[in-house]
Tab-separated table of C-alpha atoms in Angstrom:
chain	number	residue	atom	x	y	z
A	5	MET	CA	87.608	138.291	119.305
A	6	GLU	CA	86.388	140.558	117.021
A	7	GLU	CA	89.724	141.130	115.190
A	8	SER	CA	90.265	137.509	114.972
A	9	GLU	CA	87.343	137.490	113.275
A	10	GLU	CA	87.733	140.331	110.802
A	11	GLU	CA	91.355	138.865	109.962
A	12	GLU	CA	89.597	135.374	108.564
A	13	GLU	CA	87.366	137.368	106.796
A	14	GLU	CA	89.673	139.058	104.988
A	15	SER	CA	91.945	136.232	104.612
A	16	GLU	CA	89.083	134.198	103.139
A	17	GLU	CA	88.328	137.326	100.191
A	18	GLU	CA	91.786	137.063	99.640
A	19	ASN	CA	91.612	133.635	98.740
A	20	LYS	CA	88.678	134.136	96.744
A	21	GLU	CA	90.556	137.049	94.944
A	22	LYS	CA	93.474	134.231	94.065
A	23	LYS	CA	91.097	131.659	92.875
A	24	LEU	CA	89.288	134.279	90.302
A	25	THR	CA	92.777	135.411	89.193
A	26	GLU	CA	93.852	132.140	88.544
A	27	LYS	CA	90.726	131.146	86.441
A	28	THR	CA	90.741	134.437	84.652
A	29	LYS	CA	94.663	133.563	83.865
A	30	THR	CA	93.940	130.067	82.771
A	31	LYS	CA	90.589	130.680	80.894
A	32	PRO	CA	91.176	132.279	77.050
A	33	GLN	CA	89.818	135.953	76.810
A	34	PRO	CA	88.150	137.137	73.854
A	35	GLY	CA	90.580	138.087	71.188
A	36	SER	CA	93.363	136.647	73.139
A	37	ALA	CA	95.932	134.189	71.359
A	38	VAL	CA	95.595	130.607	72.363
A	39	ALA	CA	97.921	127.664	71.835
A	40	LEU	CA	97.199	125.033	69.602
A	41	PRO	CA	98.301	121.325	69.954
A	42	PRO	CA	101.516	120.349	67.941
A	43	THR	CA	100.592	119.009	64.537
A	44	VAL	CA	101.645	115.447	63.943
A	45	GLU	CA	103.181	114.897	60.623
A	46	TYR	CA	102.719	111.860	58.800
A	47	PRO	CA	105.129	110.412	56.080
A	48	LYS	CA	103.244	110.468	52.541
A	49	THR	CA	103.375	107.270	50.532
A	50	ILE	CA	104.301	108.437	46.760
A	51	ARG	CA	102.753	106.245	44.548
A	52	LYS	CA	103.990	105.754	40.793
A	53	LYS	CA	101.298	106.717	38.303
A	54	ASN	CA	100.890	104.067	35.493
A	55	HIS	CA	101.108	106.143	32.755
A	56	LEU	CA	101.735	105.135	29.391
A	57	PHE	CA	102.594	108.059	27.101
A	58	TYR	CA	102.537	107.206	23.283
A	59	SER	CA	103.179	109.930	20.210
A	60	PHE	CA	100.374	110.755	18.106
A	61	ALA	CA	101.731	108.198	15.375
A	62	ASP	CA	101.541	105.634	17.348
A	63	LEU	CA	98.093	106.184	18.698
A	64	GLN	CA	96.872	106.386	14.836
A	65	HIS	CA	98.503	103.197	14.116
A	66	ILE	CA	96.730	101.739	17.315
A	67	SER	CA	93.683	102.470	16.504
A	68	ASN	CA	94.087	100.626	13.091
A	69	ILE	CA	95.019	97.688	14.636
A	70	ASP	CA	92.248	95.011	14.397
A	71	GLU	CA	91.518	93.740	17.719
A	72	ILE	CA	91.692	90.050	18.615
A	73	LEU	CA	90.509	89.426	22.232
A	74	VAL	CA	91.999	86.375	24.338
A	75	PRO	CA	89.777	85.916	27.433
A	76	VAL	CA	92.677	85.862	30.066
A	77	ARG	CA	92.514	84.042	33.839
A	78	LEU	CA	95.322	85.046	36.332
A	79	ASP	CA	95.681	82.220	38.977
A	80	ILE	CA	98.331	82.768	40.679
A	81	ASP	CA	99.767	81.819	44.122
A	82	VAL	CA	102.722	83.118	45.663
A	83	ASP	CA	103.369	82.230	48.944
A	84	SER	CA	100.343	83.292	51.117
A	85	ILE	CA	99.014	85.929	48.461
A	86	LYS	CA	96.530	84.238	46.124
A	87	LEU	CA	95.858	86.539	42.615
A	88	ARG	CA	92.728	86.114	40.716
A	89	ASP	CA	91.817	88.016	37.872
A	90	ARG	CA	90.146	88.186	34.567
A	91	PHE	CA	90.493	90.147	31.390
A	92	LEU	CA	90.220	90.141	28.080
A	93	TRP	CA	93.649	90.700	26.069
A	94	ASN	CA	94.320	92.080	22.712
A	95	MET	CA	97.071	90.242	21.136
A	96	ASN	CA	97.799	92.567	18.345
A	97	VAL	CA	99.123	95.291	20.510
A	98	GLU	CA	101.801	93.453	22.429
A	99	GLN	CA	104.304	95.849	20.923
A	100	TYR	CA	102.491	98.808	22.930
A	101	LEU	CA	101.888	96.811	26.021
A	102	THR	CA	104.180	93.813	26.821
A	103	PRO	CA	102.530	91.184	29.388
A	104	GLU	CA	105.473	92.392	31.651
A	105	LYS	CA	104.490	96.292	31.772
A	106	PHE	CA	101.157	95.399	32.325
A	107	GLY	CA	102.037	92.772	35.050
A	108	GLU	CA	104.228	95.866	36.176
A	109	MET	CA	101.390	98.116	36.541
A	110	LEU	CA	98.645	95.653	38.439
A	111	CYS	CA	101.361	95.168	40.785
A	112	GLU	CA	101.599	98.697	41.500
A	113	ASP	CA	97.712	99.349	41.515
A	114	LEU	CA	97.684	95.688	43.892
A	115	GLU	CA	100.702	96.911	45.635
A	116	LEU	CA	102.006	93.538	44.934
A	117	SER	CA	105.511	92.795	44.863
A	118	THR	CA	106.954	93.202	41.486
A	119	HIS	CA	109.998	91.070	41.642
A	120	ARG	CA	107.518	88.026	42.961
A	121	PHE	CA	104.340	88.519	40.543
A	122	VAL	CA	105.057	90.541	37.196
A	123	GLN	CA	107.241	87.165	35.607
A	124	PRO	CA	104.219	84.781	36.585
A	125	ILE	CA	101.950	87.434	35.503
A	126	ALA	CA	103.715	87.644	32.046
A	127	ASP	CA	104.029	83.890	31.480
A	128	SER	CA	100.166	83.179	32.155
A	129	ILE	CA	99.414	85.558	30.045
A	130	ARG	CA	101.719	84.272	26.918
A	131	ALA	CA	100.701	81.001	27.713
A	132	GLN	CA	96.911	81.489	27.152
A	133	VAL	CA	97.979	83.561	24.117
A	134	LEU	CA	99.556	80.938	22.656
A	135	ASP	CA	97.058	78.535	23.018
A	136	PHE	CA	94.468	81.098	21.803
A	137	GLU	CA	96.455	81.557	18.836
A	138	SER	CA	96.707	77.853	17.920
A	139	PHE	CA	93.088	77.556	17.367
A	140	THR	CA	92.711	81.007	15.312
A	141	GLN	CA	93.540	80.095	11.660
A	142	VAL	CA	91.463	77.124	12.177
A	143	GLN	CA	88.876	77.103	9.934
A	144	LEU	CA	85.180	76.220	11.206
A	145	PRO	CA	82.468	74.317	9.320
A	146	THR	CA	79.934	76.633	7.576
A	147	GLU	CA	76.904	75.069	9.320
A	148	HIS	CA	75.988	73.549	12.807
A	149	THR	CA	78.272	76.290	14.743
A	150	ARG	CA	75.573	77.546	17.170
A	151	VAL	CA	76.693	77.129	20.907
A	152	VAL	CA	74.798	77.172	24.246
A	153	ILE	CA	76.434	79.830	26.454
A	154	ASN	CA	75.843	79.331	30.206
A	155	LEU	CA	75.913	82.364	32.164
A	156	ASP	CA	76.552	82.424	35.879
A	157	LEU	CA	77.851	85.471	37.230
A	158	GLN	CA	77.693	87.711	40.569
A	159	ILE	CA	77.262	90.994	39.256
A	160	GLY	CA	77.462	93.487	42.179
A	161	LYS	CA	74.583	92.363	44.352
A	162	VAL	CA	72.822	90.261	41.156
A	163	ASN	CA	73.469	86.658	41.042
A	164	TYR	CA	72.634	86.551	37.058
A	165	ARG	CA	71.846	83.048	35.446
A	166	ASP	CA	71.198	83.086	31.981
A	167	GLN	CA	71.511	80.377	28.994
A	168	ILE	CA	71.779	82.022	25.389
A	169	GLU	CA	72.413	80.249	22.137
A	170	TRP	CA	75.611	82.048	20.356
A	171	GLU	CA	76.789	81.819	16.784
A	172	LEU	CA	80.564	80.503	17.398
A	173	GLN	CA	81.494	81.920	13.939
A	174	SER	CA	81.208	85.875	15.351
A	175	GLU	CA	83.858	85.434	17.721
A	176	ARG	CA	85.732	87.808	15.487
A	177	THR	CA	83.760	90.475	15.946
A	178	ASN	CA	82.561	92.514	19.120
A	179	ALA	CA	79.041	91.020	19.334
A	180	PRO	CA	80.051	89.930	23.062
A	181	GLU	CA	80.852	93.371	24.044
A	182	ILE	CA	77.769	94.717	22.226
A	183	PHE	CA	75.703	92.329	24.310
A	184	SER	CA	77.474	93.176	27.362
A	185	ARG	CA	76.664	96.905	27.324
A	186	GLN	CA	73.427	96.016	26.303
A	187	LEU	CA	72.744	93.428	29.306
A	188	ALA	CA	74.594	95.599	32.029
A	189	ALA	CA	72.311	98.469	31.107
A	190	GLU	CA	69.165	96.595	31.712
A	191	LEU	CA	70.569	95.023	35.211
A	192	GLY	CA	71.363	98.943	35.945
A	193	VAL	CA	74.641	97.847	37.138
A	194	GLY	CA	78.079	99.881	36.206
A	195	GLY	CA	80.432	99.649	33.324
A	196	GLU	CA	82.913	97.634	35.153
A	197	TYR	CA	80.753	94.669	34.821
A	198	VAL	CA	80.666	94.799	30.942
A	199	ALA	CA	83.946	93.372	30.853
A	200	ILE	CA	83.096	90.811	33.402
A	201	ILE	CA	80.082	89.604	31.332
A	202	SER	CA	82.086	90.053	27.489
A	203	HIS	CA	85.161	87.434	29.117
A	204	ALA	CA	82.548	85.012	30.558
A	205	ILE	CA	81.103	84.733	26.878
A	206	ARG	CA	84.538	84.922	25.026
A	207	GLU	CA	86.010	82.136	27.236
A	208	GLN	CA	83.067	79.655	26.819
A	209	LEU	CA	83.200	80.359	22.808
A	210	PHE	CA	87.101	79.388	22.845
A	211	ARG	CA	85.938	76.341	25.198
A	212	HIS	CA	83.490	75.326	22.068
A	213	LYS	CA	85.619	75.767	19.299
A	214	ARG	CA	88.837	74.262	20.767
A	215	GLN	CA	86.288	70.994	21.465
A	216	LEU	CA	84.725	71.220	17.928
A	217	VAL	CA	88.671	71.415	16.254
A	218	GLU	CA	90.018	68.602	18.331
A	219	GLU	CA	86.369	66.495	17.469
A	220	VAL	CA	87.501	67.397	14.006
A	221	ARG	CA	90.846	66.291	14.235
A	222	THR	CA	90.804	62.882	15.747
């Protein structure tokens, strides 16, 4: 009986030693190399950079060109995709930036199909430029050209509503941009909203001018 008990005790001690050795084998020791899980490599998406490169002579020429800013509004539906945008287009620099090139850059930024959207964007810009150009050469009367501009804009978290009087004769100046920068600073919003405010002012100025010219013609 004593021998059997001694054998059982020895077998229990051997089992304990085996478990301890297994634990020490699986547990990483300080300073030992640990196998890291395999890294997963994801495919990299390489996007074309929308850079335009001009010579020094071209840049000098562009800086001397007078700005004639056209308020452009894009409202394009292709299949189930809706493109809505608004911006000011300088109609005097088309030789350096065509509507097609602008449409290509916009599609790349928004990850839209250039095959589907470039031409509708270019056609929309050209149609609005031609409409604007047909009224730019018209001489306005020297009196009673003050108009009312109604602003109702969502600027960041601010819903800005205001009504201001504006001199229609100043449409060829940069007064809307100066006013927009001052207003954006007062509202404490970023510079990206300057173009939104300026676009709203110029768009309404053009509507007032077109209405006034059409009244004179009739």
